[in-house]
């Protein structure tokens, strides 16, 4: 099939100072984005013996995830 290029991105933030009543430790927040540009392109994934594409699927959709890490 044709070449496919996906972009992923993430950003994290670790605030300074006392957070969530923790005397010691740290908190980190992170946002992840998969397939940042999400062009909803249909790509061939299977071809017949004569080389004609027979099965197609959409590229992975854009997804977001958010996490919080607490270390103490």
PDB file of C-alpha atoms in Angstrom:
ATOM      1  CA  UNK A   1       0.000   0.000   0.000  1.00  0.00           C
ATOM      2  CA  UNK A   2       0.956   3.657  -0.055  1.00  0.00           C
ATOM      3  CA  UNK A   3       3.202   5.136   2.590  1.00  0.00           C
ATOM      4  CA  UNK A   4       1.475   6.345   5.720  1.00  0.00           C
ATOM      5  CA  UNK A   5       2.826   8.910   8.154  1.00  0.00           C
ATOM      6  CA  UNK A   6       1.280   9.566  11.573  1.00  0.00           C
ATOM      7  CA  UNK A   7       2.286  12.277  14.027  1.00  0.00           C
ATOM      8  CA  UNK A   8       2.013  11.839  17.784  1.00  0.00           C
ATOM      9  CA  UNK A   9       2.577  14.527  20.423  1.00  0.00           C
ATOM     10  CA  UNK A  10       2.704  14.844  24.182  1.00  0.00           C
ATOM     11  CA  UNK A  11       3.047  17.571  26.771  1.00  0.00           C
ATOM     12  CA  UNK A  12       3.787  17.171  30.454  1.00  0.00           C
ATOM     13  CA  UNK A  13       3.719  19.529  33.400  1.00  0.00           C
ATOM     14  CA  UNK A  14       5.216  19.120  36.878  1.00  0.00           C
ATOM     15  CA  UNK A  15       4.077  21.911  39.212  1.00  0.00           C
ATOM     16  CA  UNK A  16       6.434  23.081  41.905  1.00  0.00           C
ATOM     17  CA  UNK A  17       5.449  23.447  45.512  1.00  0.00           C
ATOM     18  CA  UNK A  18       3.097  21.465  47.697  1.00  0.00           C
ATOM     19  CA  UNK A  19       0.380  19.676  45.715  1.00  0.00           C
ATOM     20  CA  UNK A  20      -2.561  17.577  46.946  1.00  0.00           C
ATOM     21  CA  UNK A  21      -1.483  17.832  50.581  1.00  0.00           C
ATOM     22  CA  UNK A  22       1.731  15.905  49.890  1.00  0.00           C
ATOM     23  CA  UNK A  23       4.532  16.862  52.250  1.00  0.00           C
ATOM     24  CA  UNK A  24       7.071  15.120  50.001  1.00  0.00           C
ATOM     25  CA  UNK A  25       6.952  13.885  46.448  1.00  0.00           C
ATOM     26  CA  UNK A  26       5.787  15.251  43.141  1.00  0.00           C
ATOM     27  CA  UNK A  27       2.874  15.266  40.731  1.00  0.00           C
ATOM     28  CA  UNK A  28       3.196  15.116  36.941  1.00  0.00           C
ATOM     29  CA  UNK A  29       0.352  15.661  34.473  1.00  0.00           C
ATOM     30  CA  UNK A  30       0.695  14.413  30.898  1.00  0.00           C
ATOM     31  CA  UNK A  31      -1.451  14.763  27.767  1.00  0.00           C
ATOM     32  CA  UNK A  32      -0.820  12.400  24.813  1.00  0.00           C
ATOM     33  CA  UNK A  33      -2.287  12.803  21.334  1.00  0.00           C
ATOM     34  CA  UNK A  34      -2.009  10.000  18.770  1.00  0.00           C
ATOM     35  CA  UNK A  35      -2.469  10.769  15.051  1.00  0.00           C
ATOM     36  CA  UNK A  36      -2.300  14.510  15.627  1.00  0.00           C
ATOM     37  CA  UNK A  37      -3.230  15.512  12.040  1.00  0.00           C
ATOM     38  CA  UNK A  38      -6.050  12.917  11.591  1.00  0.00           C
ATOM     39  CA  UNK A  39      -6.735  13.180   7.872  1.00  0.00           C
ATOM     40  CA  UNK A  40      -9.235  10.247   7.910  1.00  0.00           C
ATOM     41  CA  UNK A  41      -7.552   8.720   4.893  1.00  0.00           C
ATOM     42  CA  UNK A  42      -8.679   5.289   3.659  1.00  0.00           C
ATOM     43  CA  UNK A  43      -5.716   3.002   2.971  1.00  0.00           C
ATOM     44  CA  UNK A  44      -5.593  -0.356   1.186  1.00  0.00           C
ATOM     45  CA  UNK A  45      -4.496  -3.194   3.460  1.00  0.00           C
ATOM     46  CA  UNK A  46      -4.977  -6.282   1.275  1.00  0.00           C
ATOM     47  CA  UNK A  47      -4.663  -6.937  -2.460  1.00  0.00           C
ATOM     48  CA  UNK A  48      -5.653  -9.814  -4.714  1.00  0.00           C
ATOM     49  CA  UNK A  49      -3.088 -11.829  -6.687  1.00  0.00           C
ATOM     50  CA  UNK A  50      -3.372  -9.400  -9.627  1.00  0.00           C
ATOM     51  CA  UNK A  51      -2.315  -6.489  -7.389  1.00  0.00           C
ATOM     52  CA  UNK A  52      -5.703  -4.767  -7.172  1.00  0.00           C
ATOM     53  CA  UNK A  53      -6.567  -3.527  -3.687  1.00  0.00           C
ATOM     54  CA  UNK A  54      -9.538  -5.432  -2.261  1.00  0.00           C
ATOM     55  CA  UNK A  55      -9.672  -4.514   1.430  1.00  0.00           C
ATOM     56  CA  UNK A  56      -9.446  -0.966   2.818  1.00  0.00           C
ATOM     57  CA  UNK A  57      -9.564   0.559   6.261  1.00  0.00           C
ATOM     58  CA  UNK A  58      -9.449   4.015   7.805  1.00  0.00           C
ATOM     59  CA  UNK A  59      -6.214   5.146   9.392  1.00  0.00           C
ATOM     60  CA  UNK A  60      -6.164   5.170  13.165  1.00  0.00           C
ATOM     61  CA  UNK A  61      -8.388   8.005  14.445  1.00  0.00           C
ATOM     62  CA  UNK A  62      -7.040  10.818  16.608  1.00  0.00           C
ATOM     63  CA  UNK A  63      -7.029   9.805  20.265  1.00  0.00           C
ATOM     64  CA  UNK A  64      -6.324  11.731  23.450  1.00  0.00           C
ATOM     65  CA  UNK A  65      -5.187  10.393  26.805  1.00  0.00           C
ATOM     66  CA  UNK A  66      -4.472  12.244  30.023  1.00  0.00           C
ATOM     67  CA  UNK A  67      -2.554  10.843  32.973  1.00  0.00           C
ATOM     68  CA  UNK A  68      -1.494  11.940  36.431  1.00  0.00           C
ATOM     69  CA  UNK A  69       1.577  10.482  38.111  1.00  0.00           C
ATOM     70  CA  UNK A  70       2.042  10.910  41.855  1.00  0.00           C
ATOM     71  CA  UNK A  71       5.406  10.030  43.377  1.00  0.00           C
ATOM     72  CA  UNK A  72       5.844   9.995  47.151  1.00  0.00           C
TER      73      UNK A  72
END
